[in-house]
mmCIF file of C-alpha atoms in Angstrom:
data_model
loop_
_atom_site.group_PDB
_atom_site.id
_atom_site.type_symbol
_atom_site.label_atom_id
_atom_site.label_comp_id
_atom_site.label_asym_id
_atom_site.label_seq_id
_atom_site.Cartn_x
_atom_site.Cartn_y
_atom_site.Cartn_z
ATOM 1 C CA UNK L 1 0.000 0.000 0.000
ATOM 2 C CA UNK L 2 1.346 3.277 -1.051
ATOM 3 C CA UNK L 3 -0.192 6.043 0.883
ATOM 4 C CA UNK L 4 0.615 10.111 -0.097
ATOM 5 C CA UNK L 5 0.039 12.067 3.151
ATOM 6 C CA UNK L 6 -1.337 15.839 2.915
ATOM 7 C CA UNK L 7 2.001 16.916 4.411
ATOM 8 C CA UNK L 8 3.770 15.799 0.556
ATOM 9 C CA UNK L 9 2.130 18.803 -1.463
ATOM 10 C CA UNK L 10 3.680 21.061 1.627
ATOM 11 C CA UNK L 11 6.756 19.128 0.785
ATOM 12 C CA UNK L 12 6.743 19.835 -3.080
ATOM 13 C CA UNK L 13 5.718 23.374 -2.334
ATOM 14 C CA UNK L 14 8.760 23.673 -0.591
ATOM 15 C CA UNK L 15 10.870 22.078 -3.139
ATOM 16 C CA UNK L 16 8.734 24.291 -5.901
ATOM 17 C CA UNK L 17 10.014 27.261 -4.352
ATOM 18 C CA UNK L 18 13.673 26.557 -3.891
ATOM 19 C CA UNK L 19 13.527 25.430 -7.772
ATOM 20 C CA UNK L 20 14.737 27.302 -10.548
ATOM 21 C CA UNK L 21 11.738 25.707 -12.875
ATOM 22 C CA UNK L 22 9.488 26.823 -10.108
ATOM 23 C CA UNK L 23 7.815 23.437 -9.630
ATOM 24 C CA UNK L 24 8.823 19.840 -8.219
ATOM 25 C CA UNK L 25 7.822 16.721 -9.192
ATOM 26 C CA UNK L 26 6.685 13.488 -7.452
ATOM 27 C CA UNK L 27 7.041 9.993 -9.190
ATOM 28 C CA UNK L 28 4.236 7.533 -7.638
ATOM 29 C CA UNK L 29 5.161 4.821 -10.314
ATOM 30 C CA UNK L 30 7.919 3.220 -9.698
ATOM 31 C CA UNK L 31 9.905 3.248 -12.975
ATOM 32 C CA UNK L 32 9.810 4.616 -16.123
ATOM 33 C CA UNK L 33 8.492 0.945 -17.867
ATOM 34 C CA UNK L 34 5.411 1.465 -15.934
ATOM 35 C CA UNK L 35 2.288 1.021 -18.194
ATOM 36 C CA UNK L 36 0.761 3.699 -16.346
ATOM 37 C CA UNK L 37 2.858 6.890 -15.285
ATOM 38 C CA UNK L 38 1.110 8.867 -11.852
ATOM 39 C CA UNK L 39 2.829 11.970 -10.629
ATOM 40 C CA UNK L 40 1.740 14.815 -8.393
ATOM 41 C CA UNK L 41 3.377 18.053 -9.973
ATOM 42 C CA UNK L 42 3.229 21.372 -7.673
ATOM 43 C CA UNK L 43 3.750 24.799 -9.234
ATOM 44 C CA UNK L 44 4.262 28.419 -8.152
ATOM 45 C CA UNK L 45 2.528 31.149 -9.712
ATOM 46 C CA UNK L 46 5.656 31.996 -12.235
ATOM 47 C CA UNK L 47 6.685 28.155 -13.511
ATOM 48 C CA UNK L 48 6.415 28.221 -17.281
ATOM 49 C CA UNK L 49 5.529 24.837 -18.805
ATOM 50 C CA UNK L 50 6.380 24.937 -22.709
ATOM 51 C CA UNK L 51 3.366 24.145 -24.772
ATOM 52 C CA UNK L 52 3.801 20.737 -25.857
ATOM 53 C CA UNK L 53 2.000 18.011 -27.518
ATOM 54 C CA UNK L 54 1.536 13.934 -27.355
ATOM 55 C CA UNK L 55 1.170 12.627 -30.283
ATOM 56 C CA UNK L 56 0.158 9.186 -29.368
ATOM 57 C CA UNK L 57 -1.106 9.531 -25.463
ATOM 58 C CA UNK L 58 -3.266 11.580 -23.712
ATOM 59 C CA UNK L 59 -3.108 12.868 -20.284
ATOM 60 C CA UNK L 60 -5.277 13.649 -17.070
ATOM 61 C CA UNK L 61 -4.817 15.966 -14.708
ATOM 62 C CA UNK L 62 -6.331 16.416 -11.454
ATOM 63 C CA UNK L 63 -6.246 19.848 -9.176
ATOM 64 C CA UNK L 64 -5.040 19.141 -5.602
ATOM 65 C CA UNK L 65 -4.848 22.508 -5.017
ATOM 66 C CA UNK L 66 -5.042 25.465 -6.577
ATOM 67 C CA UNK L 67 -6.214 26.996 -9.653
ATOM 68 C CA UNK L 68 -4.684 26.917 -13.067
ATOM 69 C CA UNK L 69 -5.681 27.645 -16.986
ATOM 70 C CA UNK L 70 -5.232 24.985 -19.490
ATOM 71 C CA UNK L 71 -4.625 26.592 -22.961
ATOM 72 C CA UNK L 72 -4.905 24.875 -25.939
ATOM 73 C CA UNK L 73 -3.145 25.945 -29.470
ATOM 74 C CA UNK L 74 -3.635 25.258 -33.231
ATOM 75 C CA UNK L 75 -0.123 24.394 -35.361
ATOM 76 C CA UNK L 76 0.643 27.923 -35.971
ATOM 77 C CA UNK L 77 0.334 28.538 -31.848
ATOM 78 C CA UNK L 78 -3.289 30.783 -32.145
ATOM 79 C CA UNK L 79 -5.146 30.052 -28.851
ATOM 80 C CA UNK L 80 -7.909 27.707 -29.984
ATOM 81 C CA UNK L 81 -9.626 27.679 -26.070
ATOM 82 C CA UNK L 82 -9.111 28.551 -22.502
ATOM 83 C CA UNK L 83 -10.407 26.827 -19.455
ATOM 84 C CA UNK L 84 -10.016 27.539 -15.888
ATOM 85 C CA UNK L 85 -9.446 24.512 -13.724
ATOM 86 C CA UNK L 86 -9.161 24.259 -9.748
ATOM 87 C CA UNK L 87 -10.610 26.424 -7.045
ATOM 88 C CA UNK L 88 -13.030 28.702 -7.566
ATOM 89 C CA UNK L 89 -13.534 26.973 -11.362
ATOM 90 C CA UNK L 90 -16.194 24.774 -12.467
ATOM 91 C CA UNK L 91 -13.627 21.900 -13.494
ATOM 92 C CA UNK L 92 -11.769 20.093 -11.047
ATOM 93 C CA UNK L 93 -10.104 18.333 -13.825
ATOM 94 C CA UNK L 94 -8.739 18.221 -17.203
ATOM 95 C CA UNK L 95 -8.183 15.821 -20.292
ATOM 96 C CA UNK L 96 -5.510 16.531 -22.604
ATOM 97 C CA UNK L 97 -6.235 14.749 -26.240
ATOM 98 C CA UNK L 98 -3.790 13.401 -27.993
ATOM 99 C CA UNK L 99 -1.534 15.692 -30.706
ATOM 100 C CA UNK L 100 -3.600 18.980 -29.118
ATOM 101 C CA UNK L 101 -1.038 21.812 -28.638
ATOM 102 C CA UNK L 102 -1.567 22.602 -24.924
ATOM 103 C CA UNK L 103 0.193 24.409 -21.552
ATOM 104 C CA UNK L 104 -0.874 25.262 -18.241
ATOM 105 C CA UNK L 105 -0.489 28.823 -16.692
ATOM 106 C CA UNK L 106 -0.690 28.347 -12.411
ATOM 107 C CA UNK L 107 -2.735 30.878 -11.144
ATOM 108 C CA UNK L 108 -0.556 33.208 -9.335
ATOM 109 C CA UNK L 109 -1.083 31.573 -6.121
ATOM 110 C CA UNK L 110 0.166 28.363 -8.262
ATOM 111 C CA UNK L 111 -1.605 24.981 -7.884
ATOM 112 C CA UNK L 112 -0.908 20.714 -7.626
ATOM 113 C CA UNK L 113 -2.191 18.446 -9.764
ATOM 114 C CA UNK L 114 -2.254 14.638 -10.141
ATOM 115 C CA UNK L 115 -1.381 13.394 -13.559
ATOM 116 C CA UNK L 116 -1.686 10.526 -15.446
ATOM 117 C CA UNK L 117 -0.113 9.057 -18.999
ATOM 118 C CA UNK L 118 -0.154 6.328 -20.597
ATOM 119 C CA UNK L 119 3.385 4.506 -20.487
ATOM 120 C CA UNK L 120 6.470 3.503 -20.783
ATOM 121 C CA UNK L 121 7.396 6.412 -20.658
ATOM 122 C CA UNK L 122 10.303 7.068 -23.576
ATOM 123 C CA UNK L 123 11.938 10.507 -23.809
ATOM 124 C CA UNK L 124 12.334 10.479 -27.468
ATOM 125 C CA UNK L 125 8.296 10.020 -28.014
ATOM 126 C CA UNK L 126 6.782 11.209 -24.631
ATOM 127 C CA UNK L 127 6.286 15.078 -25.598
ATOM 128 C CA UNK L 128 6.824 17.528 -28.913
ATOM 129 C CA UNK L 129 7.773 20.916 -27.909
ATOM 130 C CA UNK L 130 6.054 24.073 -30.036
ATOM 131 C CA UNK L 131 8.617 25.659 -32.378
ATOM 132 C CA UNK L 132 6.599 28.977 -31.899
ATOM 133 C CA UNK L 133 7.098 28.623 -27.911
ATOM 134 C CA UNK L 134 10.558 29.654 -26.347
ATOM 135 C CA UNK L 135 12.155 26.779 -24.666
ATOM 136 C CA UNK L 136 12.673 26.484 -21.175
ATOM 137 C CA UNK L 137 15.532 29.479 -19.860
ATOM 138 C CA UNK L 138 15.571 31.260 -23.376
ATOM 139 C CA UNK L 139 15.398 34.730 -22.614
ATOM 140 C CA UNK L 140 12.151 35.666 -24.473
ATOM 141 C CA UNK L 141 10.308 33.373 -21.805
ATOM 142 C CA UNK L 142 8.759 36.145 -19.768
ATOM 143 C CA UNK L 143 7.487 37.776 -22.244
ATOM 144 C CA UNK L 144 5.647 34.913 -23.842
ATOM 145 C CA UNK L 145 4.783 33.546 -20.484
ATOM 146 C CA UNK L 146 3.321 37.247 -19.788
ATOM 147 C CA UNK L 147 1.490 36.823 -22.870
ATOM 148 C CA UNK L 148 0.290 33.364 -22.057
ATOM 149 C CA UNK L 149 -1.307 34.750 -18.808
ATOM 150 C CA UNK L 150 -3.804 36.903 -20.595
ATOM 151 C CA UNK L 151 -3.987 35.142 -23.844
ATOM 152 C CA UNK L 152 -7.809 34.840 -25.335
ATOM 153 C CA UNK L 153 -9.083 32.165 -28.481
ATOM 154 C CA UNK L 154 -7.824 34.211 -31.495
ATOM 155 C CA UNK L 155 -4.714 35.324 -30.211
ATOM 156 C CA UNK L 156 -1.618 34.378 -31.623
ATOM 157 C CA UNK L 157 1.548 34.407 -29.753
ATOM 158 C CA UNK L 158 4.183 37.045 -29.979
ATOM 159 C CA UNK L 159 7.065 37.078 -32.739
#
C-alpha cells in the first residue's frame, strides 16, 4: 500500500520554491516501464511549462490545489480555447487529447495536480515541444509567459 500524506504537497511546495523551474515533481510509479505513469506536480505562480504536444497519449490531470488555466493551441500557436481549472472553477479536472497543442499557466497563487499518462514512458516520443514557444531558460520566456497569462481564443503568440 502506497499512501501520499497531505504533508507531501507542503513538501513539493517547498521544493517548488527553492527550484529554478518553479515546480517539483513526485514519481508515484515506480519506474519509467510502468504502463501507467502517476505523478503529483506542484507549481508556483511563475513556472512556465512549454506548450507541448503527445502525439500518441493523452493525459489527465487532477487539481489538488489550486487553480490553473489549461490553454490549448492550433499548429501555428493561435489560442484555440481557454479553461479555468481548480478552485473557484467549475472543473476540477482536465483531459488533454492526444496531438492537441496545450500548456498550463498556475494561477498566481500556483496549484498541484495529479497526472496521469499512458506509459512507458520514452523521452524520445513522450512530448513535442512548439517551435513557436521559447524553450525552457531562453530569454524571451517572460514575455511569452506574460502573454500566455492573458492570452484569449484568437490570439496568436508574440514574434
Amino acid at each position: 500500500m502506497k499512501l501520499l500524506p497531505h504533508a507531501l504537497l507542503d513538501e513539493l511546495t517547498a521544493r517548488a520554491a527553492a527550484s529554478p523551474r518553479a515546480r517539483a515533481l513526485y514519481n508515484i510509479h515506480a519506474t519509467p516501464a510502468d504502463l501507467v505513469q502517476r505523478f503529483l506536480v506542484v507549481a508556483r505562480g511563475d513556472s512556465y511549462f512549454r506548450p507541448h504536444r503527445h502525439a500518441s497519449r493523452s493525459e489527465l490531470a487532477v487539481m489538488l490545489r489550486g487553480r490553473l488555466d489549461v490553454l490549448t493551441f492550433d499548429a501555428r500557436g493561435r489560442v484555440s480555447a481557454r479553461y479555468a481549472v481548480g478552485e473557484g472553477a467549475d472543473s476540477m479536472a482536465y483531459e488533454s487529447p492526444q496531438g492537441v497543442w496545450h500548456t498550463v499557466v498556475p494561477a498566481l497563487g500556483g496549484g498541484a495536480f495529479l497526472e496521469i499518462k499512458e506509459g512507458p514512458y520514452d523521452p524520445a516520443t513522450a512530448t513535442e515541444y512548439a517551435a513557436w514557444a521559447p524553450a525552457e531558460g531562453h530569454a524571451a520566456v517572460p514575455e511569452f509567459s506574460a502573454w500566455l497569462r492573458l492570452a484569449q481564443p484568437g490570439d496568436t503568440p508574440p514574434v
